[in-house]
JSON list of C-alpha atoms in Angstrom, two decimals:
[
{"chain": "A", "resi": 1, "resn": "MET", "atom": "CA", "xyz": [-127.27, 17.87, 48.29]},
{"chain": "A", "resi": 2, "resn": "THR", "atom": "CA", "xyz": [-125.21, 17.66, 51.41]},
{"chain": "A", "resi": 3, "resn": "SER", "atom": "CA", "xyz": [-123.36, 14.78, 53.12]},
{"chain": "A", "resi": 4, "resn": "ALA", "atom": "CA", "xyz": [-122.74, 13.16, 56.48]},
{"chain": "A", "resi": 5, "resn": "THR", "atom": "CA", "xyz": [-120.23, 10.52, 57.67]},
{"chain": "A", "resi": 6, "resn": "ILE", "atom": "CA", "xyz": [-121.72, 7.47, 59.32]},
{"chain": "A", "resi": 7, "resn": "THR", "atom": "CA", "xyz": [-119.36, 5.79, 61.74]},
{"chain": "A", "resi": 8, "resn": "LEU", "atom": "CA", "xyz": [-119.90, 2.06, 62.27]},
{"chain": "A", "resi": 9, "resn": "ASN", "atom": "CA", "xyz": [-118.60, -0.72, 64.48]},
{"chain": "A", "resi": 10, "resn": "PRO", "atom": "CA", "xyz": [-118.91, -4.15, 62.68]},
{"chain": "A", "resi": 11, "resn": "GLY", "atom": "CA", "xyz": [-118.00, -5.86, 66.04]},
{"chain": "A", "resi": 12, "resn": "SER", "atom": "CA", "xyz": [-116.70, -9.50, 66.02]},
{"chain": "A", "resi": 13, "resn": "ASP", "atom": "CA", "xyz": [-117.73, -13.12, 66.09]},
{"chain": "A", "resi": 14, "resn": "ALA", "atom": "CA", "xyz": [-115.45, -15.44, 67.92]},
{"chain": "A", "resi": 15, "resn": "GLN", "atom": "CA", "xyz": [-116.99, -18.67, 66.60]},
{"chain": "A", "resi": 16, "resn": "ALA", "atom": "CA", "xyz": [-118.04, -18.53, 62.98]},
{"chain": "A", "resi": 17, "resn": "GLY", "atom": "CA", "xyz": [-116.56, -15.19, 62.10]},
{"chain": "A", "resi": 18, "resn": "LEU", "atom": "CA", "xyz": [-118.24, -12.19, 60.35]},
{"chain": "A", "resi": 19, "resn": "ASN", "atom": "CA", "xyz": [-119.60, -12.55, 56.88]},
{"chain": "A", "resi": 20, "resn": "THR", "atom": "CA", "xyz": [-121.69, -9.55, 55.58]},
{"chain": "A", "resi": 21, "resn": "GLN", "atom": "CA", "xyz": [-122.51, -5.97, 56.48]},
{"chain": "A", "resi": 22, "resn": "THR", "atom": "CA", "xyz": [-125.42, -4.01, 55.23]},
{"chain": "A", "resi": 23, "resn": "LEU", "atom": "CA", "xyz": [-126.13, -0.30, 55.83]},
{"chain": "A", "resi": 24, "resn": "GLU", "atom": "CA", "xyz": [-129.66, 0.87, 55.14]},
{"chain": "A", "resi": 25, "resn": "ARG", "atom": "CA", "xyz": [-131.49, 4.19, 55.34]},
{"chain": "A", "resi": 26, "resn": "ALA", "atom": "CA", "xyz": [-135.14, 5.29, 55.78]},
{"chain": "A", "resi": 27, "resn": "VAL", "atom": "CA", "xyz": [-136.29, 8.77, 54.76]},
{"chain": "A", "resi": 28, "resn": "ALA", "atom": "CA", "xyz": [-139.05, 11.14, 56.10]},
{"chain": "A", "resi": 29, "resn": "THR", "atom": "CA", "xyz": [-140.01, 14.68, 55.35]},
{"chain": "A", "resi": 30, "resn": "TYR", "atom": "CA", "xyz": [-138.82, 17.47, 57.74]},
{"chain": "A", "resi": 31, "resn": "ALA", "atom": "CA", "xyz": [-140.92, 20.53, 58.62]},
{"chain": "A", "resi": 32, "resn": "ASN", "atom": "CA", "xyz": [-141.44, 22.72, 61.61]},
{"chain": "A", "resi": 33, "resn": "GLY", "atom": "CA", "xyz": [-138.66, 21.03, 63.54]},
{"chain": "A", "resi": 34, "resn": "SER", "atom": "CA", "xyz": [-140.20, 17.53, 63.32]},
{"chain": "A", "resi": 35, "resn": "CYS", "atom": "CA", "xyz": [-139.80, 14.49, 61.09]},
{"chain": "A", "resi": 36, "resn": "GLY", "atom": "CA", "xyz": [-142.75, 12.93, 59.31]},
{"chain": "A", "resi": 37, "resn": "THR", "atom": "CA", "xyz": [-143.50, 9.32, 58.84]},
{"chain": "A", "resi": 38, "resn": "TYR", "atom": "CA", "xyz": [-140.49, 7.23, 57.68]},
{"chain": "A", "resi": 39, "resn": "GLY", "atom": "CA", "xyz": [-140.67, 4.99, 54.65]},
{"chain": "A", "resi": 40, "resn": "GLY", "atom": "CA", "xyz": [-139.07, 1.60, 54.51]},
{"chain": "A", "resi": 41, "resn": "PHE", "atom": "CA", "xyz": [-135.26, 1.02, 54.87]},
{"chain": "A", "resi": 42, "resn": "GLY", "atom": "CA", "xyz": [-133.37, 0.86, 51.57]},
{"chain": "A", "resi": 43, "resn": "THR", "atom": "CA", "xyz": [-129.83, -0.43, 51.18]},
{"chain": "A", "resi": 44, "resn": "LEU", "atom": "CA", "xyz": [-127.00, 2.14, 50.94]},
{"chain": "A", "resi": 45, "resn": "SER", "atom": "CA", "xyz": [-124.02, -0.17, 50.97]},
{"chain": "A", "resi": 46, "resn": "THR", "atom": "CA", "xyz": [-123.21, -3.94, 51.39]},
{"chain": "A", "resi": 47, "resn": "SER", "atom": "CA", "xyz": [-119.60, -3.14, 52.43]},
{"chain": "A", "resi": 48, "resn": "PRO", "atom": "CA", "xyz": [-119.62, 0.13, 54.39]},
{"chain": "A", "resi": 49, "resn": "GLY", "atom": "CA", "xyz": [-116.64, -0.81, 56.58]},
{"chain": "A", "resi": 50, "resn": "THR", "atom": "CA", "xyz": [-116.18, 1.37, 59.75]},
{"chain": "A", "resi": 51, "resn": "SER", "atom": "CA", "xyz": [-117.11, 4.64, 57.98]},
{"chain": "A", "resi": 52, "resn": "TYR", "atom": "CA", "xyz": [-119.57, 5.54, 55.23]},
{"chain": "A", "resi": 53, "resn": "ILE", "atom": "CA", "xyz": [-120.20, 8.92, 53.63]},
{"chain": "A", "resi": 54, "resn": "ASP", "atom": "CA", "xyz": [-123.76, 9.47, 52.67]},
{"chain": "A", "resi": 55, "resn": "SER", "atom": "CA", "xyz": [-123.57, 12.22, 50.06]},
{"chain": "A", "resi": 56, "resn": "THR", "atom": "CA", "xyz": [-127.16, 12.16, 48.93]},
{"chain": "A", "resi": 57, "resn": "LEU", "atom": "CA", "xyz": [-128.84, 14.11, 51.75]},
{"chain": "A", "resi": 58, "resn": "ALA", "atom": "CA", "xyz": [-131.49, 16.59, 50.54]},
{"chain": "A", "resi": 59, "resn": "ASN", "atom": "CA", "xyz": [-132.84, 19.77, 52.21]},
{"chain": "A", "resi": 60, "resn": "GLY", "atom": "CA", "xyz": [-136.10, 19.25, 54.01]},
{"chain": "A", "resi": 61, "resn": "PHE", "atom": "CA", "xyz": [-135.72, 15.55, 54.94]},
{"chain": "A", "resi": 62, "resn": "CYS", "atom": "CA", "xyz": [-134.85, 13.33, 57.88]},
{"chain": "A", "resi": 63, "resn": "TYR", "atom": "CA", "xyz": [-132.68, 10.27, 57.64]},
{"chain": "A", "resi": 64, "resn": "MET", "atom": "CA", "xyz": [-132.56, 7.21, 59.92]},
{"chain": "A", "resi": 65, "resn": "TYR", "atom": "CA", "xyz": [-129.91, 4.43, 59.60]},
{"chain": "A", "resi": 66, "resn": "GLN", "atom": "CA", "xyz": [-129.70, 0.77, 60.41]},
{"chain": "A", "resi": 67, "resn": "PHE", "atom": "CA", "xyz": [-126.71, -1.51, 60.26]},
{"chain": "A", "resi": 68, "resn": "THR", "atom": "CA", "xyz": [-127.02, -5.35, 59.93]},
{"chain": "A", "resi": 69, "resn": "VAL", "atom": "CA", "xyz": [-124.11, -7.71, 60.47]},
{"chain": "A", "resi": 70, "resn": "THR", "atom": "CA", "xyz": [-124.27, -11.39, 59.64]},
{"chain": "A", "resi": 71, "resn": "ASP", "atom": "CA", "xyz": [-121.89, -14.19, 60.54]},
{"chain": "A", "resi": 72, "resn": "ASN", "atom": "CA", "xyz": [-120.76, -17.20, 58.51]},
{"chain": "A", "resi": 73, "resn": "VAL", "atom": "CA", "xyz": [-123.50, -19.43, 59.88]},
{"chain": "A", "resi": 74, "resn": "GLY", "atom": "CA", "xyz": [-126.30, -16.99, 59.15]},
{"chain": "A", "resi": 75, "resn": "ASN", "atom": "CA", "xyz": [-126.77, -15.36, 62.60]},
{"chain": "A", "resi": 76, "resn": "SER", "atom": "CA", "xyz": [-127.46, -11.58, 62.24]},
{"chain": "A", "resi": 77, "resn": "VAL", "atom": "CA", "xyz": [-127.89, -8.61, 64.37]},
{"chain": "A", "resi": 78, "resn": "THR", "atom": "CA", "xyz": [-129.38, -5.19, 63.38]},
{"chain": "A", "resi": 79, "resn": "TYR", "atom": "CA", "xyz": [-128.62, -1.92, 65.05]},
{"chain": "A", "resi": 80, "resn": "THR", "atom": "CA", "xyz": [-130.97, 1.08, 64.43]},
{"chain": "A", "resi": 81, "resn": "SER", "atom": "CA", "xyz": [-129.41, 4.51, 65.06]},
{"chain": "A", "resi": 82, "resn": "ALA", "atom": "CA", "xyz": [-130.76, 6.22, 68.17]},
{"chain": "A", "resi": 83, "resn": "SER", "atom": "CA", "xyz": [-130.25, 9.59, 66.40]},
{"chain": "A", "resi": 84, "resn": "VAL", "atom": "CA", "xyz": [-131.49, 10.86, 63.10]},
{"chain": "A", "resi": 85, "resn": "ILE", "atom": "CA", "xyz": [-130.10, 13.38, 60.59]},
{"chain": "A", "resi": 86, "resn": "LYS", "atom": "CA", "xyz": [-132.33, 16.42, 59.93]},
{"chain": "A", "resi": 87, "resn": "VAL", "atom": "CA", "xyz": [-131.32, 18.51, 56.93]},
{"chain": "A", "resi": 88, "resn": "ASP", "atom": "CA", "xyz": [-132.00, 22.22, 56.80]},
{"chain": "A", "resi": 89, "resn": "THR", "atom": "CA", "xyz": [-129.82, 24.15, 54.40]},
{"chain": "A", "resi": 90, "resn": "ALA", "atom": "CA", "xyz": [-132.47, 26.86, 53.66]},
{"chain": "A", "resi": 91, "resn": "ALA", "atom": "CA", "xyz": [-132.14, 30.39, 54.80]},
{"chain": "A", "resi": 92, "resn": "PRO", "atom": "CA", "xyz": [-134.64, 31.79, 57.34]},
{"chain": "A", "resi": 93, "resn": "THR", "atom": "CA", "xyz": [-136.64, 34.90, 56.45]},
{"chain": "A", "resi": 94, "resn": "GLY", "atom": "CA", "xyz": [-137.82, 37.99, 58.27]},
{"chain": "A", "resi": 95, "resn": "ALA", "atom": "CA", "xyz": [-139.04, 41.61, 58.12]},
{"chain": "A", "resi": 96, "resn": "ILE", "atom": "CA", "xyz": [-138.75, 44.74, 60.23]},
{"chain": "A", "resi": 97, "resn": "SER", "atom": "CA", "xyz": [-142.05, 46.67, 60.74]},
{"chain": "A", "resi": 98, "resn": "ALA", "atom": "CA", "xyz": [-142.29, 50.02, 58.92]},
{"chain": "A", "resi": 99, "resn": "THR", "atom": "CA", "xyz": [-143.69, 51.61, 62.00]},
{"chain": "A", "resi": 100, "resn": "PRO", "atom": "CA", "xyz": [-142.99, 53.86, 63.78]},
{"chain": "A", "resi": 101, "resn": "VAL", "atom": "CA", "xyz": [-142.48, 56.21, 60.85]},
{"chain": "A", "resi": 102, "resn": "GLY", "atom": "CA", "xyz": [-139.67, 58.73, 61.44]},
{"chain": "A", "resi": 103, "resn": "PRO", "atom": "CA", "xyz": [-138.68, 61.15, 62.53]},
{"chain": "A", "resi": 104, "resn": "VAL", "atom": "CA", "xyz": [-138.71, 59.85, 66.10]},
{"chain": "A", "resi": 105, "resn": "SER", "atom": "CA", "xyz": [-137.10, 60.80, 69.43]},
{"chain": "A", "resi": 106, "resn": "GLY", "atom": "CA", "xyz": [-136.58, 59.39, 72.79]},
{"chain": "A", "resi": 107, "resn": "SER", "atom": "CA", "xyz": [-137.61, 55.74, 73.47]},
{"chain": "A", "resi": 108, "resn": "VAL", "atom": "CA", "xyz": [-139.43, 53.91, 70.62]},
{"chain": "A", "resi": 109, "resn": "ASN", "atom": "CA", "xyz": [-140.40, 50.32, 69.94]},
{"chain": "A", "resi": 110, "resn": "ILE", "atom": "CA", "xyz": [-138.91, 48.53, 66.92]},
{"chain": "A", "resi": 111, "resn": "SER", "atom": "CA", "xyz": [-140.68, 45.32, 65.98]},
{"chain": "A", "resi": 112, "resn": "GLY", "atom": "CA", "xyz": [-140.74, 42.63, 63.32]},
{"chain": "A", "resi": 113, "resn": "THR", "atom": "CA", "xyz": [-141.23, 39.02, 62.37]},
{"chain": "A", "resi": 114, "resn": "SER", "atom": "CA", "xyz": [-139.14, 36.02, 61.36]},
{"chain": "A", "resi": 115, "resn": "ALA", "atom": "CA", "xyz": [-139.85, 32.49, 60.06]},
{"chain": "A", "resi": 116, "resn": "ASP", "atom": "CA", "xyz": [-138.18, 29.20, 59.20]},
{"chain": "A", "resi": 117, "resn": "THR", "atom": "CA", "xyz": [-140.21, 26.32, 57.89]},
{"chain": "A", "resi": 118, "resn": "LEU", "atom": "CA", "xyz": [-137.72, 23.57, 58.62]},
{"chain": "A", "resi": 119, "resn": "SER", "atom": "CA", "xyz": [-135.69, 23.72, 61.87]},
{"chain": "A", "resi": 120, "resn": "GLY", "atom": "CA", "xyz": [-137.41, 26.87, 63.20]},
{"chain": "A", "resi": 121, "resn": "VAL", "atom": "CA", "xyz": [-136.02, 30.22, 64.27]},
{"chain": "A", "resi": 122, "resn": "GLN", "atom": "CA", "xyz": [-133.41, 30.15, 66.95]},
{"chain": "A", "resi": 123, "resn": "LYS", "atom": "CA", "xyz": [-132.82, 33.94, 67.46]},
{"chain": "A", "resi": 124, "resn": "VAL", "atom": "CA", "xyz": [-132.89, 37.34, 65.84]},
{"chain": "A", "resi": 125, "resn": "ASP", "atom": "CA", "xyz": [-130.44, 40.19, 66.46]},
{"chain": "A", "resi": 126, "resn": "VAL", "atom": "CA", "xyz": [-131.29, 43.69, 65.73]},
{"chain": "A", "resi": 127, "resn": "THR", "atom": "CA", "xyz": [-128.67, 46.47, 65.33]},
{"chain": "A", "resi": 128, "resn": "TYR", "atom": "CA", "xyz": [-128.47, 50.18, 64.24]},
{"chain": "A", "resi": 129, "resn": "ALA", "atom": "CA", "xyz": [-125.91, 52.08, 62.32]},
{"chain": "A", "resi": 130, "resn": "LYS", "atom": "CA", "xyz": [-125.23, 55.70, 61.12]},
{"chain": "A", "resi": 131, "resn": "GLY", "atom": "CA", "xyz": [-121.74, 55.93, 59.83]},
{"chain": "A", "resi": 132, "resn": "ALA", "atom": "CA", "xyz": [-119.35, 55.14, 62.74]},
{"chain": "A", "resi": 133, "resn": "THR", "atom": "CA", "xyz": [-122.22, 55.29, 65.26]},
{"chain": "A", "resi": 134, "resn": "THR", "atom": "CA", "xyz": [-123.38, 51.65, 65.81]},
{"chain": "A", "resi": 135, "resn": "GLY", "atom": "CA", "xyz": [-125.05, 49.58, 68.49]},
{"chain": "A", "resi": 136, "resn": "ASN", "atom": "CA", "xyz": [-127.71, 47.05, 69.41]},
{"chain": "A", "resi": 137, "resn": "VAL", "atom": "CA", "xyz": [-131.40, 47.63, 69.41]},
{"chain": "A", "resi": 138, "resn": "CYS", "atom": "CA", "xyz": [-131.81, 44.15, 71.02]},
{"chain": "A", "resi": 139, "resn": "LEU", "atom": "CA", "xyz": [-130.08, 40.78, 70.83]},
{"chain": "A", "resi": 140, "resn": "ALA", "atom": "CA", "xyz": [-132.09, 37.51, 70.97]},
{"chain": "A", "resi": 141, "resn": "PRO", "atom": "CA", "xyz": [-135.47, 38.82, 72.16]},
{"chain": "A", "resi": 142, "resn": "PRO", "atom": "CA", "xyz": [-137.60, 36.06, 73.84]},
{"chain": "A", "resi": 143, "resn": "THR", "atom": "CA", "xyz": [-140.14, 35.68, 70.98]},
{"chain": "A", "resi": 144, "resn": "PRO", "atom": "CA", "xyz": [-138.09, 35.81, 67.82]},
{"chain": "A", "resi": 145, "resn": "THR", "atom": "CA", "xyz": [-140.89, 35.02, 65.42]},
{"chain": "A", "resi": 146, "resn": "ALA", "atom": "CA", "xyz": [-142.81, 38.09, 66.45]},
{"chain": "A", "resi": 147, "resn": "TRP", "atom": "CA", "xyz": [-140.46, 40.40, 68.46]},
{"chain": "A", "resi": 148, "resn": "SER", "atom": "CA", "xyz": [-140.64, 43.93, 69.80]},
{"chain": "A", "resi": 149, "resn": "CYS", "atom": "CA", "xyz": [-137.77, 45.80, 71.33]},
{"chain": "A", "resi": 150, "resn": "PRO", "atom": "CA", "xyz": [-137.61, 49.19, 73.08]},
{"chain": "A", "resi": 151, "resn": "TRP", "atom": "CA", "xyz": [-134.86, 51.49, 71.61]},
{"chain": "A", "resi": 152, "resn": "ASN", "atom": "CA", "xyz": [-133.76, 54.48, 73.64]},
{"chain": "A", "resi": 153, "resn": "THR", "atom": "CA", "xyz": [-132.41, 56.93, 71.10]},
{"chain": "A", "resi": 154, "resn": "ALA", "atom": "CA", "xyz": [-132.02, 59.95, 73.50]},
{"chain": "A", "resi": 155, "resn": "ALA", "atom": "CA", "xyz": [-128.28, 59.93, 73.53]},
{"chain": "A", "resi": 156, "resn": "LEU", "atom": "CA", "xyz": [-127.76, 59.28, 69.82]},
{"chain": "A", "resi": 157, "resn": "PRO", "atom": "CA", "xyz": [-126.90, 61.96, 67.19]},
{"chain": "A", "resi": 158, "resn": "ASP", "atom": "CA", "xyz": [-129.73, 63.08, 65.00]},
{"chain": "A", "resi": 159, "resn": "GLY", "atom": "CA", "xyz": [-129.87, 61.70, 61.48]},
{"chain": "A", "resi": 160, "resn": "LEU", "atom": "CA", "xyz": [-130.78, 58.80, 59.28]},
{"chain": "A", "resi": 161, "resn": "TYR", "atom": "CA", "xyz": [-130.15, 55.38, 60.72]},
{"chain": "A", "resi": 162, "resn": "THR", "atom": "CA", "xyz": [-130.22, 51.94, 59.15]},
{"chain": "A", "resi": 163, "resn": "ILE", "atom": "CA", "xyz": [-131.80, 49.19, 61.34]},
{"chain": "A", "resi": 164, "resn": "THR", "atom": "CA", "xyz": [-130.58, 45.65, 60.41]},
{"chain": "A", "resi": 165, "resn": "MET", "atom": "CA", "xyz": [-132.04, 42.30, 61.52]},
{"chain": "A", "resi": 166, "resn": "VAL", "atom": "CA", "xyz": [-130.16, 38.96, 61.28]},
{"chain": "A", "resi": 167, "resn": "VAL", "atom": "CA", "xyz": [-132.21, 35.83, 61.64]},
{"chain": "A", "resi": 168, "resn": "THR", "atom": "CA", "xyz": [-130.59, 32.56, 62.71]},
{"chain": "A", "resi": 169, "resn": "ASP", "atom": "CA", "xyz": [-132.40, 29.26, 62.49]},
{"chain": "A", "resi": 170, "resn": "ASN", "atom": "CA", "xyz": [-131.74, 26.13, 64.61]},
{"chain": "A", "resi": 171, "resn": "ALA", "atom": "CA", "xyz": [-129.48, 24.60, 61.97]},
{"chain": "A", "resi": 172, "resn": "GLY", "atom": "CA", "xyz": [-127.24, 27.70, 62.03]},
{"chain": "A", "resi": 173, "resn": "ASN", "atom": "CA", "xyz": [-128.41, 29.21, 58.73]},
{"chain": "A", "resi": 174, "resn": "THR", "atom": "CA", "xyz": [-128.85, 33.02, 58.52]},
{"chain": "A", "resi": 175, "resn": "ASN", "atom": "CA", "xyz": [-130.98, 35.11, 56.20]},
{"chain": "A", "resi": 176, "resn": "SER", "atom": "CA", "xyz": [-129.50, 35.20, 52.68]},
{"chain": "A", "resi": 177, "resn": "SER", "atom": "CA", "xyz": [-130.63, 38.73, 51.94]},
{"chain": "A", "resi": 178, "resn": "ALA", "atom": "CA", "xyz": [-130.09, 41.76, 54.06]},
{"chain": "A", "resi": 179, "resn": "ILE", "atom": "CA", "xyz": [-133.20, 42.71, 56.21]},
{"chain": "A", "resi": 180, "resn": "THR", "atom": "CA", "xyz": [-133.04, 46.44, 56.82]},
{"chain": "A", "resi": 181, "resn": "ARG", "atom": "CA", "xyz": [-135.13, 49.58, 57.18]},
{"chain": "A", "resi": 182, "resn": "THR", "atom": "CA", "xyz": [-134.17, 53.27, 57.73]},
{"chain": "A", "resi": 183, "resn": "ILE", "atom": "CA", "xyz": [-135.46, 55.72, 60.33]},
{"chain": "A", "resi": 184, "resn": "THR", "atom": "CA", "xyz": [-134.65, 59.31, 61.07]},
{"chain": "A", "resi": 185, "resn": "LEU", "atom": "CA", "xyz": [-133.86, 60.36, 64.67]},
{"chain": "A", "resi": 186, "resn": "ASP", "atom": "CA", "xyz": [-134.49, 63.95, 65.90]},
{"chain": "A", "resi": 187, "resn": "ASN", "atom": "CA", "xyz": [-133.67, 64.46, 69.52]},
{"chain": "A", "resi": 188, "resn": "THR", "atom": "CA", "xyz": [-132.76, 68.15, 69.21]},
{"chain": "A", "resi": 189, "resn": "ALA", "atom": "CA", "xyz": [-135.28, 70.73, 70.40]},
{"chain": "A", "resi": 190, "resn": "PRO", "atom": "CA", "xyz": [-136.16, 73.50, 67.90]},
{"chain": "A", "resi": 191, "resn": "THR", "atom": "CA", "xyz": [-134.50, 76.88, 68.38]},
{"chain": "A", "resi": 192, "resn": "THR", "atom": "CA", "xyz": [-136.46, 80.16, 68.53]},
{"chain": "A", "resi": 193, "resn": "GLY", "atom": "CA", "xyz": [-136.26, 83.67, 69.86]},
{"chain": "A", "resi": 194, "resn": "PHE", "atom": "CA", "xyz": [-137.59, 87.22, 69.64]},
{"chain": "A", "resi": 195, "resn": "ASN", "atom": "CA", "xyz": [-136.23, 89.26, 66.86]},
{"chain": "A", "resi": 196, "resn": "SER", "atom": "CA", "xyz": [-138.14, 92.63, 67.28]},
{"chain": "A", "resi": 197, "resn": "PHE", "atom": "CA", "xyz": [-141.17, 94.36, 68.67]},
{"chain": "A", "resi": 198, "resn": "THR", "atom": "CA", "xyz": [-143.53, 96.40, 66.65]},
{"chain": "A", "resi": 199, "resn": "GLU", "atom": "CA", "xyz": [-145.19, 99.42, 68.21]},
{"chain": "A", "resi": 200, "resn": "VAL", "atom": "CA", "xyz": [-148.95, 99.24, 68.09]},
{"chain": "A", "resi": 201, "resn": "SER", "atom": "CA", "xyz": [-149.87, 102.37, 70.07]},
{"chain": "A", "resi": 202, "resn": "GLY", "atom": "CA", "xyz": [-148.58, 104.59, 72.79]},
{"chain": "A", "resi": 203, "resn": "GLY", "atom": "CA", "xyz": [-144.85, 104.39, 72.08]},
{"chain": "A", "resi": 204, "resn": "GLN", "atom": "CA", "xyz": [-144.02, 103.59, 75.72]},
{"chain": "A", "resi": 205, "resn": "TYR", "atom": "CA", "xyz": [-141.21, 101.06, 75.28]},
{"chain": "A", "resi": 206, "resn": "ILE", "atom": "CA", "xyz": [-137.61, 100.70, 74.11]},
{"chain": "A", "resi": 207, "resn": "TYR", "atom": "CA", "xyz": [-136.60, 97.49, 72.17]},
{"chain": "A", "resi": 208, "resn": "ALA", "atom": "CA", "xyz": [-133.03, 96.21, 72.59]},
{"chain": "A", "resi": 209, "resn": "PRO", "atom": "CA", "xyz": [-131.84, 92.73, 71.56]},
{"chain": "A", "resi": 210, "resn": "SER", "atom": "CA", "xyz": [-130.87, 90.70, 74.54]},
{"chain": "A", "resi": 211, "resn": "GLY", "atom": "CA", "xyz": [-127.18, 89.85, 75.17]}
]
């Protein structure tokens, strides 16, 4: 459960004076960034004053409020909130593709997916690290639920790197478990050379190591 503070203005009545206040709430399911169909309004408080803490908000639901004020001769007015509360306390998820398989060199594409069933994915950030060597593969690519980013590794030292993705949803939640994969970089050309020559026939040469 989470909570929210509802701020109210009971107003005034210059003739008969104010009598009662009633704060009510209607609930709908919340999925894919949208609220479902609201049920009827139910009473939260008959004396909310100017501020009421609703401490019974549950993940995956939307909440709409209305406030009714009645004066001493029975006149009443009801205000329905223009805004609603959408509750998303769940962590988004994601995965980094296992391809390309290392070792790799030069420029490669790193890709993956992310998801959030409530408020939706806002962004993903993808970074790399090998000891003190760190940097960004890409930050906030334009299609975060199915992203692909070019990574130019040419200037990086060879070795095993960890690629990490952080997923942020539209409610500000981030993935609760680390999303990583490892990949080996090899941007160093192989070394080779001539060690010796073997006489086949004729004997018409002299071998001397270069340098």
